[in-house]
Tab-separated table of C-alpha atoms in Angstrom:
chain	number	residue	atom	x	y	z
X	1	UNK	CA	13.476	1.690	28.024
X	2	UNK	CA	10.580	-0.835	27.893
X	3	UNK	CA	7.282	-0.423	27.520
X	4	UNK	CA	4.880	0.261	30.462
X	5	UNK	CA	2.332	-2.393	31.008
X	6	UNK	CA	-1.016	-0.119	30.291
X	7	UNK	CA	0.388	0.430	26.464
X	8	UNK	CA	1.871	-3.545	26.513
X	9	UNK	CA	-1.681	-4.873	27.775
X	10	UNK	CA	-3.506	-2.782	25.344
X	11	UNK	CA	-1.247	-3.710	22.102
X	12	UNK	CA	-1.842	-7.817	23.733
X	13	UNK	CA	-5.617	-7.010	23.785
X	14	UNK	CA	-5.302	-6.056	20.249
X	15	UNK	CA	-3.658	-8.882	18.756
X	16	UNK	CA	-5.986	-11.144	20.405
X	17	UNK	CA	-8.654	-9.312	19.889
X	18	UNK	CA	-7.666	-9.584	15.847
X	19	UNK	CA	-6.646	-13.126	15.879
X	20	UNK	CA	-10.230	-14.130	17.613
X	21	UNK	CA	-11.769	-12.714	14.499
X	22	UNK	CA	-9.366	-14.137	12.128
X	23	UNK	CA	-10.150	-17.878	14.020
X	24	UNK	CA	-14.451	-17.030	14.113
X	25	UNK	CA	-13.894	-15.826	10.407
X	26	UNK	CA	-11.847	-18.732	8.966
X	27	UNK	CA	-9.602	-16.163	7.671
X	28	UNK	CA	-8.348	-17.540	4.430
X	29	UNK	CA	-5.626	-15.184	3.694
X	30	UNK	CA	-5.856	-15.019	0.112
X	31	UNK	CA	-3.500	-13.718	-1.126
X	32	UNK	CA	-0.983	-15.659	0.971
X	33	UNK	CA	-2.122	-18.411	-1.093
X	34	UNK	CA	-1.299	-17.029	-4.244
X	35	UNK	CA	1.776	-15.919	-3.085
X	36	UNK	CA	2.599	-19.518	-1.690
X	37	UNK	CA	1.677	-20.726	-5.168
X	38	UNK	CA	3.444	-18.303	-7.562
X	39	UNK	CA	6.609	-19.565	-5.187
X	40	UNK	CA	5.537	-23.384	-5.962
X	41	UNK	CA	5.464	-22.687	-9.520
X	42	UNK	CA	9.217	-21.253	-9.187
X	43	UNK	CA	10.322	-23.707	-7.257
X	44	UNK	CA	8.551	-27.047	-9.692
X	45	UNK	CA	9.501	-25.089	-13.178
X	46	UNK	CA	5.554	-24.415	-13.603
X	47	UNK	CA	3.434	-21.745	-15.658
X	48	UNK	CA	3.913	-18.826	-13.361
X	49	UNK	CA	0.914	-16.852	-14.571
X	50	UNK	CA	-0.738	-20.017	-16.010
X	51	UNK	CA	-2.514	-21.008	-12.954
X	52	UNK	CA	-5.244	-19.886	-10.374
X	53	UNK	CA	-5.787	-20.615	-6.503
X	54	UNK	CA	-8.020	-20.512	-4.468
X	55	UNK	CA	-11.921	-20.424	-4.370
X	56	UNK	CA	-11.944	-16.596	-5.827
X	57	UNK	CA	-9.621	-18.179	-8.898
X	58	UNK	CA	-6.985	-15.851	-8.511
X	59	UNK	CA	-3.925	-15.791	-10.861
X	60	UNK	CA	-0.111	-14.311	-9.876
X	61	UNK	CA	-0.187	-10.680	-10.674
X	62	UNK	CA	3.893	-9.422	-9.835
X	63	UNK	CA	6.802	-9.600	-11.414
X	64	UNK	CA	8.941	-12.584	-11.486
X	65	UNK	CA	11.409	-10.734	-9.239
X	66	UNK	CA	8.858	-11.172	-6.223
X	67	UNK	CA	7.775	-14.961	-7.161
X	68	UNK	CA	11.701	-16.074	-6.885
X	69	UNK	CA	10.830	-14.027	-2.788
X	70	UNK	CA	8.060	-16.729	-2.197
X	71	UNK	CA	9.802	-20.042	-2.971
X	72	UNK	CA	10.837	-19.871	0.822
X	73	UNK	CA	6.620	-20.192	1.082
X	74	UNK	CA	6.201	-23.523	-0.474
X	75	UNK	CA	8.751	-25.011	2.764
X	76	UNK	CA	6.087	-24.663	5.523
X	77	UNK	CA	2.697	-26.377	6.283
X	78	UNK	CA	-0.125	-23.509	5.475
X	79	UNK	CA	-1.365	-23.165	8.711
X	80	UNK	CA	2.272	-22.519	9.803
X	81	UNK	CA	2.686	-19.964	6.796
X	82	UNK	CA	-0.514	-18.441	8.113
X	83	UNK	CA	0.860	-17.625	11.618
X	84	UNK	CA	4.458	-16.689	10.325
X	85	UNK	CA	2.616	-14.414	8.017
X	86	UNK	CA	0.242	-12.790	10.890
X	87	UNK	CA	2.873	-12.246	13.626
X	88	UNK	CA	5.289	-10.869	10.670
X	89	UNK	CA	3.222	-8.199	9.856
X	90	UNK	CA	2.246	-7.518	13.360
X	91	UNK	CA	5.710	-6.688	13.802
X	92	UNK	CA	5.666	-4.901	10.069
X	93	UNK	CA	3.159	-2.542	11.296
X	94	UNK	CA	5.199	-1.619	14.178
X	95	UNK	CA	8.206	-1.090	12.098
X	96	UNK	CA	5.480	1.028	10.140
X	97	UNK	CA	4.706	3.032	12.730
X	98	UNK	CA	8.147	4.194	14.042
X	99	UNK	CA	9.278	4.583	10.425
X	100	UNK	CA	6.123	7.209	10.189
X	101	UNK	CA	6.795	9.219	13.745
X	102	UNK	CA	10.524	9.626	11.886
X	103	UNK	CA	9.147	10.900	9.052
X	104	UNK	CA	7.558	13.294	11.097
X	105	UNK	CA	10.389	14.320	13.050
X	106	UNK	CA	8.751	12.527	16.295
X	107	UNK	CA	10.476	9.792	17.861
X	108	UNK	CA	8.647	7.462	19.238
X	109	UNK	CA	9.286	5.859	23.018
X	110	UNK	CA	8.034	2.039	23.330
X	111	UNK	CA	5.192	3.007	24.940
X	112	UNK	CA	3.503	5.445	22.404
X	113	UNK	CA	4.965	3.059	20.022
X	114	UNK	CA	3.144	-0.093	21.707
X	115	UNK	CA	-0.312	2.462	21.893
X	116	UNK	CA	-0.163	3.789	18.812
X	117	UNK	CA	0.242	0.233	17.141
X	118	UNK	CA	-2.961	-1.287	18.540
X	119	UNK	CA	-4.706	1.487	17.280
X	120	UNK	CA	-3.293	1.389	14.065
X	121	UNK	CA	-4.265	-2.165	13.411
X	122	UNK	CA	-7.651	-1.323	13.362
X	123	UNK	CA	-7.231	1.077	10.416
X	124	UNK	CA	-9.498	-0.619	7.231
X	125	UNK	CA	-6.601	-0.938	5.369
X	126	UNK	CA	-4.079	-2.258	7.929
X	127	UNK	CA	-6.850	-5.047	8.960
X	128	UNK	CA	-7.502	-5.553	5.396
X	129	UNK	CA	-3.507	-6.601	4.687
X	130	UNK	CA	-3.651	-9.009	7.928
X	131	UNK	CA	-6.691	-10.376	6.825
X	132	UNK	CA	-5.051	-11.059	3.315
X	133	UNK	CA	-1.764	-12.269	4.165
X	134	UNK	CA	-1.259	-9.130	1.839
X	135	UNK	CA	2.851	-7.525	1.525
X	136	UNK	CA	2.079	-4.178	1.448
X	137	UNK	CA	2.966	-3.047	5.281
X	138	UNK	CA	6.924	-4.877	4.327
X	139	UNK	CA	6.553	-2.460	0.794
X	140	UNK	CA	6.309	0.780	2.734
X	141	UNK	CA	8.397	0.123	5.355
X	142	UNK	CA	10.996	-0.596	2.765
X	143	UNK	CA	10.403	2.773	0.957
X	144	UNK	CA	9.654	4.504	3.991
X	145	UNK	CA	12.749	2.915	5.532
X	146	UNK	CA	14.599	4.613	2.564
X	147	UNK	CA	13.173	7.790	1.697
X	148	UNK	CA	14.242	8.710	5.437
X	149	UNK	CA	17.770	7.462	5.804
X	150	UNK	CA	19.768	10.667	6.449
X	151	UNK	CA	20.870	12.396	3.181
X	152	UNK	CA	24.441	10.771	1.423
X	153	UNK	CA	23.843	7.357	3.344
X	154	UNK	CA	25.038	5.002	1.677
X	155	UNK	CA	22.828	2.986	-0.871
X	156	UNK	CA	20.366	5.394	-0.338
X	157	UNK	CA	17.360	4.478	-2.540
X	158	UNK	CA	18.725	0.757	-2.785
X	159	UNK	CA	15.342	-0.350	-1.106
X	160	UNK	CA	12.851	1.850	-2.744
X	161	UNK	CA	14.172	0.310	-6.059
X	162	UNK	CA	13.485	-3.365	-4.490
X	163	UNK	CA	10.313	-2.312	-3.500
X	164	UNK	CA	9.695	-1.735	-6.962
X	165	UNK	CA	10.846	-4.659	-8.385
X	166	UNK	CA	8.312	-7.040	-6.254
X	167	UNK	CA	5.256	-4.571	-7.227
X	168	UNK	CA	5.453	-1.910	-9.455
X	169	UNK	CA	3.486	0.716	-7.503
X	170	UNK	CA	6.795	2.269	-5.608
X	171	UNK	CA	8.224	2.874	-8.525
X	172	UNK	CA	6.289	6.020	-8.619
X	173	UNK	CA	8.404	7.090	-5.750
X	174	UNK	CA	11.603	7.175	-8.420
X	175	UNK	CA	9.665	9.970	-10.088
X	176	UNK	CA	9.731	11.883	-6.741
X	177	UNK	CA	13.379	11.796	-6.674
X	178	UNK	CA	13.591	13.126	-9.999
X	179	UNK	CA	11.314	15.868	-9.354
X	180	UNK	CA	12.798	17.200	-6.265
X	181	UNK	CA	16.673	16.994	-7.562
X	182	UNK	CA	17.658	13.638	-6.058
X	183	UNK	CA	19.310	12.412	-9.515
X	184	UNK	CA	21.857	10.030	-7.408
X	185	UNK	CA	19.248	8.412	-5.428
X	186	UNK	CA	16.773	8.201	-8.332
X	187	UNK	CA	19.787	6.550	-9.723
X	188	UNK	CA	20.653	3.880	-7.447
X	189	UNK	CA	16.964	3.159	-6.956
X	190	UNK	CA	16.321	2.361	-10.440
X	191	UNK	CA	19.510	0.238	-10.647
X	192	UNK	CA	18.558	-1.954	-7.817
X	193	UNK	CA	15.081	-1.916	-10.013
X	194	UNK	CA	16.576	-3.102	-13.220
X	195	UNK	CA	18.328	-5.907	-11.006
X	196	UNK	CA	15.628	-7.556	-10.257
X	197	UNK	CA	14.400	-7.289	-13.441
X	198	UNK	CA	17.836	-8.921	-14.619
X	199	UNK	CA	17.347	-11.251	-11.929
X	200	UNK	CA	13.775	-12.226	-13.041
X	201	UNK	CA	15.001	-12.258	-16.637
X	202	UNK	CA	17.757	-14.851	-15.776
X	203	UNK	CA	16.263	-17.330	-13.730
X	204	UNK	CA	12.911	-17.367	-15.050
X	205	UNK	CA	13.385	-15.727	-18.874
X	206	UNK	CA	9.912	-17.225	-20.094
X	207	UNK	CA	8.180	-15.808	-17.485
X	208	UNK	CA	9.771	-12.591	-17.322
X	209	UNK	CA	9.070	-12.618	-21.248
X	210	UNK	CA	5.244	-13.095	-20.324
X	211	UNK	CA	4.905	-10.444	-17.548
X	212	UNK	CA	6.494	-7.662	-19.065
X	213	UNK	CA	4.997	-8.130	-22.795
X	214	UNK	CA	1.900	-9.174	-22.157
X	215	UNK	CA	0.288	-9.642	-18.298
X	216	UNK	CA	1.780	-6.223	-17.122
X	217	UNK	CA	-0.852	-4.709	-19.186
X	218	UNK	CA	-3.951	-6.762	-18.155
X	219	UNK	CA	-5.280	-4.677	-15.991
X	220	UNK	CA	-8.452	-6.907	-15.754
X	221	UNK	CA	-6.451	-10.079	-14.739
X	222	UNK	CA	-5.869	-8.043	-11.433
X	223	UNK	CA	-9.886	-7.753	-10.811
X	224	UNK	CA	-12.457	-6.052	-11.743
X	225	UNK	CA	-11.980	-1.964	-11.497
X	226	UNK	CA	-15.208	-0.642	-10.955
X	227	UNK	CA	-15.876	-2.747	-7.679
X	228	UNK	CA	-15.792	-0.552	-4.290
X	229	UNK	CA	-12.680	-2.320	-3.379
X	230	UNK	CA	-10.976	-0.391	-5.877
X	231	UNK	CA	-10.362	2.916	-4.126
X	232	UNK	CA	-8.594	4.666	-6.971
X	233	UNK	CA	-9.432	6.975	-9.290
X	234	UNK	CA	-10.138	4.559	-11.940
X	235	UNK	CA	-12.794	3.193	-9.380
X	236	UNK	CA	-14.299	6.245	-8.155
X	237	UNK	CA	-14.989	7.739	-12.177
X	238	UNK	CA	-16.519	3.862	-12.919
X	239	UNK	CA	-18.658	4.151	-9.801
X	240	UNK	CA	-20.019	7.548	-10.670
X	241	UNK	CA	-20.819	7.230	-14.331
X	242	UNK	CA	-21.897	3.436	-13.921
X	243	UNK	CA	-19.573	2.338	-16.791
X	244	UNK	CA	-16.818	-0.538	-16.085
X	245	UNK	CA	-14.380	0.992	-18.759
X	246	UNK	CA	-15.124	4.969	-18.280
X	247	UNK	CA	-11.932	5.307	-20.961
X	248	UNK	CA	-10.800	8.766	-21.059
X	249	UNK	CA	-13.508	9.870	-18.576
X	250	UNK	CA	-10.839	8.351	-16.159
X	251	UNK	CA	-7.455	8.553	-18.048
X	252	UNK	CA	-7.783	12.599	-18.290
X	253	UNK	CA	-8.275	13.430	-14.845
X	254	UNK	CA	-5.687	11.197	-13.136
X	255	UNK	CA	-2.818	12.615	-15.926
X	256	UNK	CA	-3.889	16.187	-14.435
X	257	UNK	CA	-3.972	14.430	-10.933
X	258	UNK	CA	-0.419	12.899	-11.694
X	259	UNK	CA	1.175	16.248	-12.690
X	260	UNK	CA	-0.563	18.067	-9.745
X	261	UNK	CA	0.386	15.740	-7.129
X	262	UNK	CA	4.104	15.559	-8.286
X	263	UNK	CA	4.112	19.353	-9.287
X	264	UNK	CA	3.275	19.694	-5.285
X	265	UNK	CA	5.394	16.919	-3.838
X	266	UNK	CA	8.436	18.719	-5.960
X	267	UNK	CA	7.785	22.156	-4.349
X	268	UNK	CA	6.970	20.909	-0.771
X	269	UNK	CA	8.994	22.622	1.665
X	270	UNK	CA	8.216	19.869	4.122
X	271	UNK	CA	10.471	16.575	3.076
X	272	UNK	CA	7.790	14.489	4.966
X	273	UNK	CA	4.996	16.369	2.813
X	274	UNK	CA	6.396	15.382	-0.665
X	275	UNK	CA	6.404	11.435	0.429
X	276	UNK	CA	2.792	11.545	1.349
X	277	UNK	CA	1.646	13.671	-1.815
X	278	UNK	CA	3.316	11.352	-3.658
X	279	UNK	CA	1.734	8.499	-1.778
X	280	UNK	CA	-1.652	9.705	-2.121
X	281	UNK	CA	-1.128	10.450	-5.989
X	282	UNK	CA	0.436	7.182	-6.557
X	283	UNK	CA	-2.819	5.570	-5.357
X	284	UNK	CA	-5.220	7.881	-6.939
X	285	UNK	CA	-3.768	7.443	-10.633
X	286	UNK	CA	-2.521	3.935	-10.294
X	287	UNK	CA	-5.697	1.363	-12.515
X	288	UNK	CA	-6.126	-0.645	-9.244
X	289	UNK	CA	-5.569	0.663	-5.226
X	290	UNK	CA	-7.411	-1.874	-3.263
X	291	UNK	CA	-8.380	-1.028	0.312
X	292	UNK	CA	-5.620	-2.554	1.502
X	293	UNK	CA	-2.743	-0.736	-0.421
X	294	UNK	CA	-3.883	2.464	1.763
X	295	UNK	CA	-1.754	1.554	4.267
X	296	UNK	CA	0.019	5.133	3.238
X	297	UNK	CA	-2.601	6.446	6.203
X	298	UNK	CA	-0.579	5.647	8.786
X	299	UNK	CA	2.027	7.739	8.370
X	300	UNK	CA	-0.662	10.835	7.154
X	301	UNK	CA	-1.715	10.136	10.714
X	302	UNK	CA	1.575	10.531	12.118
X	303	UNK	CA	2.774	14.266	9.900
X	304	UNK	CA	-0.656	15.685	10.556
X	305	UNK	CA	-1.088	14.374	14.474
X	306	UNK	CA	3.061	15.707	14.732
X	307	UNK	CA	1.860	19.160	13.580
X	308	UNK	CA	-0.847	19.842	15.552
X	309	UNK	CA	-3.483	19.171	13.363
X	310	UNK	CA	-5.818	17.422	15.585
X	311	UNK	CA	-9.285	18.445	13.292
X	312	UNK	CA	-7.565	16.694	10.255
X	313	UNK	CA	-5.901	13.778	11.761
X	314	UNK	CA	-9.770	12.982	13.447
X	315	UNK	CA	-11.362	12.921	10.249
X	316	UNK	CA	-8.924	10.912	8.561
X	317	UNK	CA	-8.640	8.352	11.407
X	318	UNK	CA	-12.805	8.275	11.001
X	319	UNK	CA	-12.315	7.342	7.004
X	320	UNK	CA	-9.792	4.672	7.385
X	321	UNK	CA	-11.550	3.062	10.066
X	322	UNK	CA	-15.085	3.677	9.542
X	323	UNK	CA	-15.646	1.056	6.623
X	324	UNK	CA	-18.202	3.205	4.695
X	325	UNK	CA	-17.554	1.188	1.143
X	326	UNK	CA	-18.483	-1.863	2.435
X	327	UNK	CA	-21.665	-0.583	4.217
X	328	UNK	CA	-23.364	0.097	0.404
X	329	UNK	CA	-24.852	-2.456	-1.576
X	330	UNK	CA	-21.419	-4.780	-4.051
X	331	UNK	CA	-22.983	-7.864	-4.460
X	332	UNK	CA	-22.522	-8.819	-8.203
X	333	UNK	CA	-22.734	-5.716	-10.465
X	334	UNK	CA	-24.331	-3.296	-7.928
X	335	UNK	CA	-21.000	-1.252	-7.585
X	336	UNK	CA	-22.184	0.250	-10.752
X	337	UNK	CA	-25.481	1.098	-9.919
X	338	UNK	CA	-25.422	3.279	-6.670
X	339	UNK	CA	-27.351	6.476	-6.044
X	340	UNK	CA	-25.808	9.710	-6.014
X	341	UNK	CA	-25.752	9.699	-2.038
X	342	UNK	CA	-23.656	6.835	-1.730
X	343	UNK	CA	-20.944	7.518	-4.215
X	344	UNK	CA	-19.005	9.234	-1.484
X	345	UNK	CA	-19.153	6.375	0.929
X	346	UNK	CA	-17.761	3.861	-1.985
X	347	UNK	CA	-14.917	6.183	-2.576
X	348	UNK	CA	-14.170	7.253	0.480
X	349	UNK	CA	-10.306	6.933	-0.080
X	350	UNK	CA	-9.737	8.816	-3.036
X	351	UNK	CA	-12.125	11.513	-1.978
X	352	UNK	CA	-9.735	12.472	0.724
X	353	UNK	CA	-6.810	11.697	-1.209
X	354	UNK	CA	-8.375	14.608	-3.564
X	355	UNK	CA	-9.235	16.999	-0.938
X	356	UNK	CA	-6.032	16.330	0.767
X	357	UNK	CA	-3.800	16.859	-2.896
X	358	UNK	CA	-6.331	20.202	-3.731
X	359	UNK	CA	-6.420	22.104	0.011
X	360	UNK	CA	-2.856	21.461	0.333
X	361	UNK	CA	-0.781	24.783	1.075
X	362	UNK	CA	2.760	24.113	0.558
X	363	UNK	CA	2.981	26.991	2.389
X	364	UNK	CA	3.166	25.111	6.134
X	365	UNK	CA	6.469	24.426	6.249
X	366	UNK	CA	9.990	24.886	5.279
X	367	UNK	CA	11.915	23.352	2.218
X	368	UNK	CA	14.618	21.505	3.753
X	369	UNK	CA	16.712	18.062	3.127
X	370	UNK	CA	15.268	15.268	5.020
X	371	UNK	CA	15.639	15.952	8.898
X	372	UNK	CA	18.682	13.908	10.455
X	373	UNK	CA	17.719	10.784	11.588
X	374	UNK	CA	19.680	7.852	13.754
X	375	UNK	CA	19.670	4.351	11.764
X	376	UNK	CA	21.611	2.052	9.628
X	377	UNK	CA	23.713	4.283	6.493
């Protein structure tokens, strides 16, 4: 079946409408660079975490694993990379959003598929990874991809542990399976993890050497924490008490969010409830979650529109694409000094990630395996 023209002219308008502000904007795609570079460093025998690109100086921040990924990068002209880059993760998002109407136990035909796409790009943190050149619609599709492969298939977890090996945030998503008695696929997934750290280790054993004794824990060499960029919990606590290192003030409350939001994802009685706690506590307690990792809200979008829960799925829709942290004063050190009123629009993300993990009642569905679902075993 192929799409009907209405939902193919309005996903065309979409693109073009995006790449028309990506040409007015110069979009520089950022992080593409870096990525491009970390793979030129590979590829040349160069200080992997030695160097900095671009205007905003920024250094490689992932394992080694994912740097040995980019060397393909350093083969094409920029502007080709650029385009490669934009039309992959036009296609990533798509992937994205059939892999979250599965989760939900809703199938998608191409032309919801097509409809709900073009809306999706304009989510903050969907046009926030196109605008980057950013990997983190190709990270949850991986997990996402895995996590709901029908139970026994073969390799199952394979992915999620490659996810984690290019950037350590999945991993967080091993500690689900744990939780909720998946010991095999917890297994396999932190095999294929170790790989790439093996991997890593072998063909690049200085830098490997450098990232896991010493960069892994510079938090800073990421960015600054207390910008409104940073929509974790980390952020949010800086924010509020207008302190850049709020300490224990922050490392307190996300161990009590960590053991909540597991403790509910393990009890869930709804398979595609326990990925999205996890999802949403995995971003609140993680040191960094830009903008642009919240690309978790498509699929909330998909389990709460597949339930009927119009009310909810409207206001998250309106906090993912209204833009409220950008609307407050950031300019230099100004994250840190904003009135009471406007804490909740620089932390919009976590806010609803809180009242999402704290109003949940575990009591809306049934425990069951993940649904059965056609795809590759």
């Amino acid at each position: 079946m192929t799409p009907s023209c209405p939902a193919l002219l309005l996903l065309a308008l979409s693109l073009a409408a995006f790449v028309t502000l990506c040409v007015l904007r110069g979009a520089p795609m950022a992080d593409l660079l870096v990525y491009r570079a970390e793979g030129a460093a590979v590829a040349h025998g160069t200080d992997l975490y030695g160097f900095t690109v671009t205007e905003w100086h920024l250094p490689a921040t992932y394992p080694p694993f994912a740097a040995i990924l980019f060397v393909p990068a350093v083969w094409l002209p920029v502007p080709v990379l650029k385009a490669l880059f934009l039309a992959g993760n036009a296609l990533l998002l798509a992937t994205l959003v059939a892999l979250s109407a599965r989760l939900a136990s809703r199938p998608l035909p191409p032309a919801p598929l097509c409809t709900a796409t073009a809306l999706a790009l304009w989510l903050e943190p969907v046009f926030q990874t196109l605008l980057f050149g950013q990997i983190n619609l190709a990270l949850a599709c991986l997990v996402l991809w895995d996590l709901t492969r029908p139970a026994g298939a073969r390799a199952k977890g394979l992915a999620l542990g490659m996810a984690a090996g290019v950037k350590l945030t999945p991993a967080v998503f091993l500690a689900y399976l744990l939780v909720r008695g998946r010991v095999r696929e917890a297994a396999t997934a932190g095999t294929a993890f170790a790989g790439t750290v093996a991997l890593g280790a072998v063909l690049l054993p200085s830098a490997s050497a450098d990232f896991w004794t010493r960069r892994l824990y510079e938090t800073g060499r990421v960015g600054q924490a207390w910008i409104v960029d940073n929509q974790s919990l980390r952020g949010l606590v800086a924010r509020a008490l207008g302190d850049p290192a709020p300490g224990l003030a922050w490392a307190l409350p996300a161990a009590v969010v960590a053991v909540l939001g597991l403790g509910l994802a393990a009890r869930a009685r709804r398979e595609s409830h326990g990925v999205l706690l996890t999802a949403c506590t995995a971003l609140l307690v993680c040191p960094i979650s830009w903008t642009h990792h919240w690309v978790w809200c498509v699929p909330l979008l998909a389990v709460l529109l597949a339930e009927g829960r119009t009310r909810t799925a409207v206001l998250v829709a309106l906090v993912f694409t209204a833009r409220t942290m950008w609307l407050v004063p950031h300019e230099g050190a100004r994250d840190l000094e904003l009135p009471w009123w406007q804490q909740p629009l620089a932390g919009a993300y976590p806010l609803l990630a809180l009242g999402l993990l704290v109003s949940y009642d575990g009591a809306t569905g049934r425990r069951c395996a993940p649904a059965p679902v056609s795809g590759p075993r």
